[in-house]
Short mmCIF file of C-alpha atoms and ligand atoms in Angstrom, two decimals:
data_model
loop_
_atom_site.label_atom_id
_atom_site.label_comp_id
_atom_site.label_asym_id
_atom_site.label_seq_id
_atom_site.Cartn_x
_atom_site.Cartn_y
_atom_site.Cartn_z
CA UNK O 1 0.00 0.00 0.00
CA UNK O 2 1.41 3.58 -0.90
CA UNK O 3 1.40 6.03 1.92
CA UNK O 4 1.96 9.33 2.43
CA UNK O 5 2.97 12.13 5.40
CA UNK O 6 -0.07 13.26 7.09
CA UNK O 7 -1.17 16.04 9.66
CA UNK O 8 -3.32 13.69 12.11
CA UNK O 9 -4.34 14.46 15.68
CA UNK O 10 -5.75 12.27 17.86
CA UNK O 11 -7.40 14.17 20.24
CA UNK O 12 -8.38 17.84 20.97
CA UNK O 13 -5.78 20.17 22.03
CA UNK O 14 -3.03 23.05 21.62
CA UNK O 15 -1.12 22.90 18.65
CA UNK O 16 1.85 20.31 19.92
CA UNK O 17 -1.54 17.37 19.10
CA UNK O 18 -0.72 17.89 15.34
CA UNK O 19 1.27 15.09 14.38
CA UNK O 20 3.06 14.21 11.03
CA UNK O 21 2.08 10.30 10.52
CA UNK O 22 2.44 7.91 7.60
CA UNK O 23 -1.16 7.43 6.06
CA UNK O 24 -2.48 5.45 2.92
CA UNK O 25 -2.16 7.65 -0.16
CA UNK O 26 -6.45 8.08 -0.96
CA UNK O 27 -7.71 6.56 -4.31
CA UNK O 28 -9.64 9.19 -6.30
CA UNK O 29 -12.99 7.95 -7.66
CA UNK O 30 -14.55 9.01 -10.80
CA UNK O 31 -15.12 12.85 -10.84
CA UNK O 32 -12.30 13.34 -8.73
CA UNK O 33 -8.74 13.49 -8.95
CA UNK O 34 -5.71 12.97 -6.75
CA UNK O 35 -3.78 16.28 -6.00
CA UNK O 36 0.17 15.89 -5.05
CA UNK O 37 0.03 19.13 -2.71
CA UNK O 38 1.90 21.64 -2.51
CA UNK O 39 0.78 24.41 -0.16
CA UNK O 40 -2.17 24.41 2.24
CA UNK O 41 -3.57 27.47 3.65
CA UNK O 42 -4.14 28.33 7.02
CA UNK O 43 -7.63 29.52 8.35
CA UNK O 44 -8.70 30.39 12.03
CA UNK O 45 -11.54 27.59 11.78
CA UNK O 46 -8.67 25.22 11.74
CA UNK O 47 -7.36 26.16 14.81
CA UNK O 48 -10.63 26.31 17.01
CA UNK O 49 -11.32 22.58 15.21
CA UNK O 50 -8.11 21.26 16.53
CA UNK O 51 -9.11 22.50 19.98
CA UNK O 52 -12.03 20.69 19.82
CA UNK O 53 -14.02 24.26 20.16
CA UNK O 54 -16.45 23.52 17.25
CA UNK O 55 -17.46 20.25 16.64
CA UNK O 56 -17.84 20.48 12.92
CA UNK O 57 -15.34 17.21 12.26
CA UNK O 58 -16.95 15.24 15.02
CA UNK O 59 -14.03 12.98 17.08
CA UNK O 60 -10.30 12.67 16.50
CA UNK O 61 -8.67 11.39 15.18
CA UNK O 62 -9.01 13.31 12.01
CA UNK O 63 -6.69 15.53 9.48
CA UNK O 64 -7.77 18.63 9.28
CA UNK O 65 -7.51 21.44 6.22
CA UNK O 66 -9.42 22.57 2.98
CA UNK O 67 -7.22 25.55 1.28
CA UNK O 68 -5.16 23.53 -0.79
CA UNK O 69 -3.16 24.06 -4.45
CA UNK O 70 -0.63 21.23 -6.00
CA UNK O 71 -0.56 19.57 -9.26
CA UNK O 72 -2.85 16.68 -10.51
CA UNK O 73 -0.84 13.16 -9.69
CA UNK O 74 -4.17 11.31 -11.33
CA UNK O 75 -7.28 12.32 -13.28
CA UNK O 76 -10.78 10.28 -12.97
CA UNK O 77 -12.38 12.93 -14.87
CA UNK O 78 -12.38 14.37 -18.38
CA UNK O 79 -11.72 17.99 -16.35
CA UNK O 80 -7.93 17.72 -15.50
CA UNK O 81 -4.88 15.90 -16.54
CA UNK O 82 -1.68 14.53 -14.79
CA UNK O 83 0.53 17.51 -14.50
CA UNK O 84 -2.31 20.38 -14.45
CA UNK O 85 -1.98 22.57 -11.38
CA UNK O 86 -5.27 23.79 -9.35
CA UNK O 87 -6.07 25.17 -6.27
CA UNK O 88 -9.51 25.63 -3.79
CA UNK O 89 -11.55 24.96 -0.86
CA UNK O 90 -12.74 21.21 -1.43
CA UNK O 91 -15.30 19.27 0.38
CA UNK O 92 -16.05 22.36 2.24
CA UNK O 93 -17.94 22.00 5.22
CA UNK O 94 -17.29 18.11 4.85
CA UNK O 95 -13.99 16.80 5.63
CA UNK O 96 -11.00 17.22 3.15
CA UNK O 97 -8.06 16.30 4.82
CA UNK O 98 -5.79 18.69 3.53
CA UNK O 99 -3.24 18.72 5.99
CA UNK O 100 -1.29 16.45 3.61
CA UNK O 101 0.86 15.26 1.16
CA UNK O 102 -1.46 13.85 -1.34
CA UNK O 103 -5.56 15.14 -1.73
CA UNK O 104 -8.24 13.38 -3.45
CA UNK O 105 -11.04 15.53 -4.29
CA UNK O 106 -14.20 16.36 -6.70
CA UNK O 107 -12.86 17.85 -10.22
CA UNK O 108 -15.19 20.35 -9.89
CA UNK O 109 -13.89 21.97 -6.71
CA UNK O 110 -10.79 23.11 -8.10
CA UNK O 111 -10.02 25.17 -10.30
CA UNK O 112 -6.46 26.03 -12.80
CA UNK O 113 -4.19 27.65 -11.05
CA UNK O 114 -2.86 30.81 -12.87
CA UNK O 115 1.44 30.30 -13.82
CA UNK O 116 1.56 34.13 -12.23
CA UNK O 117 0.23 33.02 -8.97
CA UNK O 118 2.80 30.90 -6.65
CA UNK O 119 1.33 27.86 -4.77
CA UNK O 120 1.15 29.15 -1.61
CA UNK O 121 -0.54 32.33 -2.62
CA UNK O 122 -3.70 30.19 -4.64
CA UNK O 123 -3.36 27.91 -1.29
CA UNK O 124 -4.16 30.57 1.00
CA UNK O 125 -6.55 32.59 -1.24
CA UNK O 126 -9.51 29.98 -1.51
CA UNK O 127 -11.16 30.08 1.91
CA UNK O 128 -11.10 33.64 2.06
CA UNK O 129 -11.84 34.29 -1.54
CA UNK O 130 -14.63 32.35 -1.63
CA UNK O 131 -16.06 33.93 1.54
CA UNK O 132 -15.76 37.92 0.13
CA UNK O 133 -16.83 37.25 -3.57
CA UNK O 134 -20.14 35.14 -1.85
CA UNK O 135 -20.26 38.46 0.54
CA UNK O 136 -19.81 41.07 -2.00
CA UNK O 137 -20.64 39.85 -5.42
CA UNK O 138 -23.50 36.96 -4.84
CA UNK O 139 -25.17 38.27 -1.83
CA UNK O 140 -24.43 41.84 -2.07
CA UNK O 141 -24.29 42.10 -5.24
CA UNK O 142 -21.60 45.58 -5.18
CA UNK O 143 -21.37 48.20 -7.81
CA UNK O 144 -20.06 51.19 -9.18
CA UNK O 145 -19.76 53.75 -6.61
CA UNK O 146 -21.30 51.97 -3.68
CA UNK O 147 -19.92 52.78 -0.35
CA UNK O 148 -18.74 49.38 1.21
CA UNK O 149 -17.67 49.16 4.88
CA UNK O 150 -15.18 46.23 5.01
CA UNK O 151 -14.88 45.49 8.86
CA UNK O 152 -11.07 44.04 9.69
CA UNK O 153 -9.44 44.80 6.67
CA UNK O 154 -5.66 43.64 7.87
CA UNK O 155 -7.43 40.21 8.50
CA UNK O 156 -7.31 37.22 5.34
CA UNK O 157 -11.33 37.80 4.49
CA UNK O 158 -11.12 41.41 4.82
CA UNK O 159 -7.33 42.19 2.69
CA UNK O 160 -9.03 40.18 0.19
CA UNK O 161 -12.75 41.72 0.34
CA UNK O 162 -10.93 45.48 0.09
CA UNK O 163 -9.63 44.65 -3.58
CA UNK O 164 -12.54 42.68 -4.41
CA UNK O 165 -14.71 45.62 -3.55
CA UNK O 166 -12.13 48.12 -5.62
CA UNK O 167 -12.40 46.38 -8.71
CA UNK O 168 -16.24 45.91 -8.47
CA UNK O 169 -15.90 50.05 -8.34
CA UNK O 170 -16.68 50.44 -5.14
CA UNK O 171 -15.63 53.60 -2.48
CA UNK O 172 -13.60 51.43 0.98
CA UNK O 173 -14.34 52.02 3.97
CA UNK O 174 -12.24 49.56 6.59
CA UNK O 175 -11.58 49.24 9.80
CA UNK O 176 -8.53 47.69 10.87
CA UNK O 177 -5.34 48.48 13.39
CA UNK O 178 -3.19 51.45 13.35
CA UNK O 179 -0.59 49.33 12.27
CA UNK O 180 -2.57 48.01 9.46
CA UNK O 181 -2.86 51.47 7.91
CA UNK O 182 -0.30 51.30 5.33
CA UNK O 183 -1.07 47.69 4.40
CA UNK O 184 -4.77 48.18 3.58
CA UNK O 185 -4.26 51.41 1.98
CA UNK O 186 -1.86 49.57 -0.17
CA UNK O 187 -4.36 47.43 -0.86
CA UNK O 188 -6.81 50.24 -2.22
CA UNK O 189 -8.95 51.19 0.83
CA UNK O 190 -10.20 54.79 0.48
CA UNK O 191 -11.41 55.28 4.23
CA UNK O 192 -9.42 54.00 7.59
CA UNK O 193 -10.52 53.94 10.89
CA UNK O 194 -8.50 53.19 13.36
CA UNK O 195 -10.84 50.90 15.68
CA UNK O 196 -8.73 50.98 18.65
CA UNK O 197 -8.73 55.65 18.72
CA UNK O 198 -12.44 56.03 16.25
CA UNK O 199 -15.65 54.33 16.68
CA UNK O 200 -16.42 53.30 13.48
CA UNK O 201 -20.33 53.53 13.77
CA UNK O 202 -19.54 57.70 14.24
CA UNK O 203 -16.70 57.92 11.54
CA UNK O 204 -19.00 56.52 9.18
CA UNK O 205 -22.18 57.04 7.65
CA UNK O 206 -24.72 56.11 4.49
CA UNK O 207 -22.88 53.06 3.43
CA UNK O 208 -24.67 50.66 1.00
CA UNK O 209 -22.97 47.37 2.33
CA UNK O 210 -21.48 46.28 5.08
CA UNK O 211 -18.89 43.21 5.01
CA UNK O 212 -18.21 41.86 9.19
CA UNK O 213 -16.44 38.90 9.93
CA UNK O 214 -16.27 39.86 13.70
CA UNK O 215 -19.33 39.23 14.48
CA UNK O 216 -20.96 40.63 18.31
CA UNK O 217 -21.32 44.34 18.98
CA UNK O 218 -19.57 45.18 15.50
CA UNK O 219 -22.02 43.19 13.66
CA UNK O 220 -24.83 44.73 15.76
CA UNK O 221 -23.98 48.57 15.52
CA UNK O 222 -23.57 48.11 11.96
CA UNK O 223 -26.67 48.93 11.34
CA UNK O 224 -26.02 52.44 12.48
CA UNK O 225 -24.34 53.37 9.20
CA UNK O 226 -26.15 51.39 6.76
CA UNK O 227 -28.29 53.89 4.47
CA UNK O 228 -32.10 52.80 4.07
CA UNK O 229 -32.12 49.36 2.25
CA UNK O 230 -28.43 48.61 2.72
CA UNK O 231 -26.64 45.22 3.81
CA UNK O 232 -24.93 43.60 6.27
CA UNK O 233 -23.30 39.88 4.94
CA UNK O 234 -21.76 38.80 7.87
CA UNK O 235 -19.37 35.65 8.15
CA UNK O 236 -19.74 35.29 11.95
CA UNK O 237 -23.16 36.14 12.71
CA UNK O 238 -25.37 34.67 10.24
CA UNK O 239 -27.45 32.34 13.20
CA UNK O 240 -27.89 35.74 14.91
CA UNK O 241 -31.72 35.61 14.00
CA UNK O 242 -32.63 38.51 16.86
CA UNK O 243 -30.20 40.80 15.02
CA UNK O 244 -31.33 39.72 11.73
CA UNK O 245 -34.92 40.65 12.66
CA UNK O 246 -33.75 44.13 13.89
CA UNK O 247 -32.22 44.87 10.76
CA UNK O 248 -35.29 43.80 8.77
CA UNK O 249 -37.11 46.36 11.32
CA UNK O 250 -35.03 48.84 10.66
CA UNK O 251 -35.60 48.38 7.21
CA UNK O 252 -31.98 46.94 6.35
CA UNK O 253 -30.95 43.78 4.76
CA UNK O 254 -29.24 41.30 6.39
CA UNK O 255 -27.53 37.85 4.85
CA UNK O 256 -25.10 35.55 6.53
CA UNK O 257 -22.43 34.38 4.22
CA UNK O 258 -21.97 30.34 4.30
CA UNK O 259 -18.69 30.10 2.26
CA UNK O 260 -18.62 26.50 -0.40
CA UNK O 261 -16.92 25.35 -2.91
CA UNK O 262 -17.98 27.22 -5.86
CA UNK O 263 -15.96 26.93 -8.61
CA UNK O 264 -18.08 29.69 -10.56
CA UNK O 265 -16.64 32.30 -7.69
CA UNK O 266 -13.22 30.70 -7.75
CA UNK O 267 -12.98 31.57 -11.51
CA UNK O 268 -13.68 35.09 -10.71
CA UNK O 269 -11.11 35.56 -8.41
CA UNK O 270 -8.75 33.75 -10.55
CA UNK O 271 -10.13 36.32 -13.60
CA UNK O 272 -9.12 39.25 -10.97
CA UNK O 273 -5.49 38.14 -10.39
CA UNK O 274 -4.81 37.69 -13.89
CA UNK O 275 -5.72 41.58 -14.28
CA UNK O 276 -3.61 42.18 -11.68
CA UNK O 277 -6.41 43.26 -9.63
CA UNK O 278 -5.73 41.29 -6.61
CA UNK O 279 -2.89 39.46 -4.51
CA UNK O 280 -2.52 37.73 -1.64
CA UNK O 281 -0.78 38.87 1.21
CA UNK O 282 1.33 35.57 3.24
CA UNK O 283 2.40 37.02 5.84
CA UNK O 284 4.28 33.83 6.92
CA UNK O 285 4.68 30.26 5.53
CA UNK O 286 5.97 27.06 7.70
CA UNK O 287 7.48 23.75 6.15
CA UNK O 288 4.91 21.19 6.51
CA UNK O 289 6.27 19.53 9.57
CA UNK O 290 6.06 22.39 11.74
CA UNK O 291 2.31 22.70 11.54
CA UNK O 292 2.72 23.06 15.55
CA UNK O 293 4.87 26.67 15.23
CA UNK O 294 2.11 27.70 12.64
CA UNK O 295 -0.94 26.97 14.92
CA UNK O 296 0.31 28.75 17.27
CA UNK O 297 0.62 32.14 15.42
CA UNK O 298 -2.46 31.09 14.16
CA UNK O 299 -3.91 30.97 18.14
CA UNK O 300 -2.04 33.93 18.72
CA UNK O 301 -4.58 36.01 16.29
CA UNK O 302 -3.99 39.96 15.04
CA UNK O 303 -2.80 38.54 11.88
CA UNK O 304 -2.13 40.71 8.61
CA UNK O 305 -3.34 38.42 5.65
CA UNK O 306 -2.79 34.91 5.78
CA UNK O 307 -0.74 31.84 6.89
CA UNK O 308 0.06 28.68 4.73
CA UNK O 309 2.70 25.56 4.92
CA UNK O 310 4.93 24.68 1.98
CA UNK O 311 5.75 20.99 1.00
N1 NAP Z 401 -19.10 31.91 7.48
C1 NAP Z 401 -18.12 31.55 6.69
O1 NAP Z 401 -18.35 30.84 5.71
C2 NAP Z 401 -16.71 32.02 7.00
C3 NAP Z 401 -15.73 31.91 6.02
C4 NAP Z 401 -14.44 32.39 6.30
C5 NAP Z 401 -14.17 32.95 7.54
N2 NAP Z 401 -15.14 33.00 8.48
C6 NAP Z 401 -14.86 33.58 9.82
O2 NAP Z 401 -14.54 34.95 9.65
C7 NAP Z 401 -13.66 35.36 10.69
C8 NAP Z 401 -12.48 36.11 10.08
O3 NAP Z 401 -11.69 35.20 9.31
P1 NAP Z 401 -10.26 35.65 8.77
O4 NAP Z 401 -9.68 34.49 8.08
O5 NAP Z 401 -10.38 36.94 8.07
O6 NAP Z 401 -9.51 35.90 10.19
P2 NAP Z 401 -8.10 36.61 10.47
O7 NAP Z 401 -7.21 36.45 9.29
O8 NAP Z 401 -7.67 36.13 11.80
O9 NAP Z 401 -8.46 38.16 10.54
C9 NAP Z 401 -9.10 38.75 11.62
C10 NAP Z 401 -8.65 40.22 11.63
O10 NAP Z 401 -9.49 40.98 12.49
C11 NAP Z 401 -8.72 42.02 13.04
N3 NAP Z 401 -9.49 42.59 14.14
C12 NAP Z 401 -9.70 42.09 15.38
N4 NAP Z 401 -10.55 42.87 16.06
C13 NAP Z 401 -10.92 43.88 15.23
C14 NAP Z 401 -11.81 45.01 15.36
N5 NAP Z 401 -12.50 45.23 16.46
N6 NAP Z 401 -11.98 45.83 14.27
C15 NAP Z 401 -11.30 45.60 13.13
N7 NAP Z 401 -10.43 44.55 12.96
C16 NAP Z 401 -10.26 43.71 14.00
C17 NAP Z 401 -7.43 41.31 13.38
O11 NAP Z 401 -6.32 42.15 13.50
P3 NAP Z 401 -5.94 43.00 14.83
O12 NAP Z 401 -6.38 42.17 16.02
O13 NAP Z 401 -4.45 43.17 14.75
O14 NAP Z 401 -6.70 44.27 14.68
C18 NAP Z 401 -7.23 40.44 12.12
O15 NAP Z 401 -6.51 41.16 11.13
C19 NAP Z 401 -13.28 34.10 11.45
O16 NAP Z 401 -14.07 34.02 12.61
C20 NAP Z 401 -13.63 32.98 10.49
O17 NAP Z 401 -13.89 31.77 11.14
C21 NAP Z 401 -16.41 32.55 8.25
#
């Protein structure tokens, strides 16, 4: 039997339960095809999983991971061949497992990767990618010269969100750290409030849509600086039903973003890097084996755009 390194824990716990572990290669059935990997990005789901703080992967042991680019080892489907490289988010919310050195997953969930875009940076754009352009394009459904509040702007959803809104034509608003300024500003915001010195539901007014992926009190005084008829997509807050309610009352839309798959939006993203309309920022990238070192930045939070590993 072939086998391959693997991320596997075995129970819940700090990042030191991430193990590397010899594991049977998986067999790709038809549709799918089997990925050699080679970067996986990091997302903050990942680390509250391992803790055993959401119990979306039921019991260890399990391998965690989605974001994932690498080049096609094996083709069951008339989509890819052997030496194509492609990137996304498979399986997502289901298990992927790809905290690893070979994937199998659906055809249809990946997408080519463009030669301009390195490994790690398609690895660590899919998650959050997927999550703004559902925000933004499919739910919000941004245009020229709409005001768009992007909460957290220095975070991986929100660096990405601020270029997604640019090139949909949109005027930035973002809230982020004061050491975030020049980063986000770099990345095209027109508006920066300093959440830490400004409240951001007084700095800011009439805005047509609102991005959050805080969630709590942000989410909540949100409304505050929608215009009549504008919209919240929130990431974090979308079982909030109270809140949703109050922004229906208020006369405000309100739509919780569910990020999948979709290789329609993954296409569009790819469409926007070939322009040269949007990068990804990696702030920091660990050799596979120490997933531990990169979990715990990853625990450690106030990150500036993303995280991946590199095999
Ligand atoms: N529903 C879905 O389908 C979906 C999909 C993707 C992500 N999410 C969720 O969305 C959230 C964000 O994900 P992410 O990958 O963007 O996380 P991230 O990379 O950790 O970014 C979070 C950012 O928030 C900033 N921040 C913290 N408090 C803030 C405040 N009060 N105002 C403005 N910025 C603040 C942090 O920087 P500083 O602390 O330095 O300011 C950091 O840059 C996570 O909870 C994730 O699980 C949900």
């Amino acid at each position: 039997m072939r086998t391959m390194r693997a991320l596997t824990q075995h129970t819940f716990g700090g990042p030191e339960v991430l193990a590397v572990e010899d594991v049977p290669v998986p067999r790709p059935l038809p549709t799918e095809v089997l990925l050699r990997v080679r970067a996986i990005g990091l997302n903050p789901l990942e680390a509250r999983l391992r803790a055993g703080e959401f119990p979306l992967l039921g019991q260890p042991p399990f391998i965690l991971g989605w974001d994932v680019s690498g080049v096609v080892e094996e083709a069951v489907t008339w989509r890819f061949r052997p030496g194509d490289e492609v990137f996304g988010m498979p399986l997502f919310p289901r298990a992927a497992h790809t905290y690893a050195e070979y994937v199998a997953a659906p055809a249809l969930h990946l997408v080519r990767k463009p030669a301009s875009l390195p490994h790690v940076e398609a690895a660590a754009l899919a998650t959050v990618g997927l999550t703004a352009w559902h925000g933004l394009v499919d739910l919000a459904g941004v245009g020229e010269g709409d005001r768009v509040l992007i909460h957290a702007g220095g975070g991986g959803v929100g660096h990405v969100a601020i270029q997604i809104a640019k090139a949909l034509g949109a005027y930035v608003l973002t809230t982020a750290a004061a050491g975030k300024r020049t980063f986000v500003e770099s990345l095209g915001a027109d508006e920066v409030i300093d959440y830490a010195s400004t409240d951001f539901a007084q700095a800011c007014r009439a805005v047509d849509v609102v991005l959050d992926t805080l969630g709590g009190e942000t989410a909540a005084r949100s409304l505050d600086v929608l215009r009549p008829g504008g919209h919240l997509v929130t990431a974090v807050a979308d079982e909030d039903t109270e809140l949703a309610a109050r922004y229906e009352a208020a006369g405000r839309r309100f739509s919780g973003i569910a990020v999948d798959p979709d290789p329609v939006a993954l296409r569009g993203l790819v469409a926007l890097v070939e322009r040269g309309a949007l990068r990804v920022h990696v702030a920091q990238t660990y050799p596979f084996a120490r997933v531990a070192d990169a979990h715990r930045r990853l625990d450690s939070g106030h990150l500036t755009g993303k995280l991946a590993l590199t095999l």
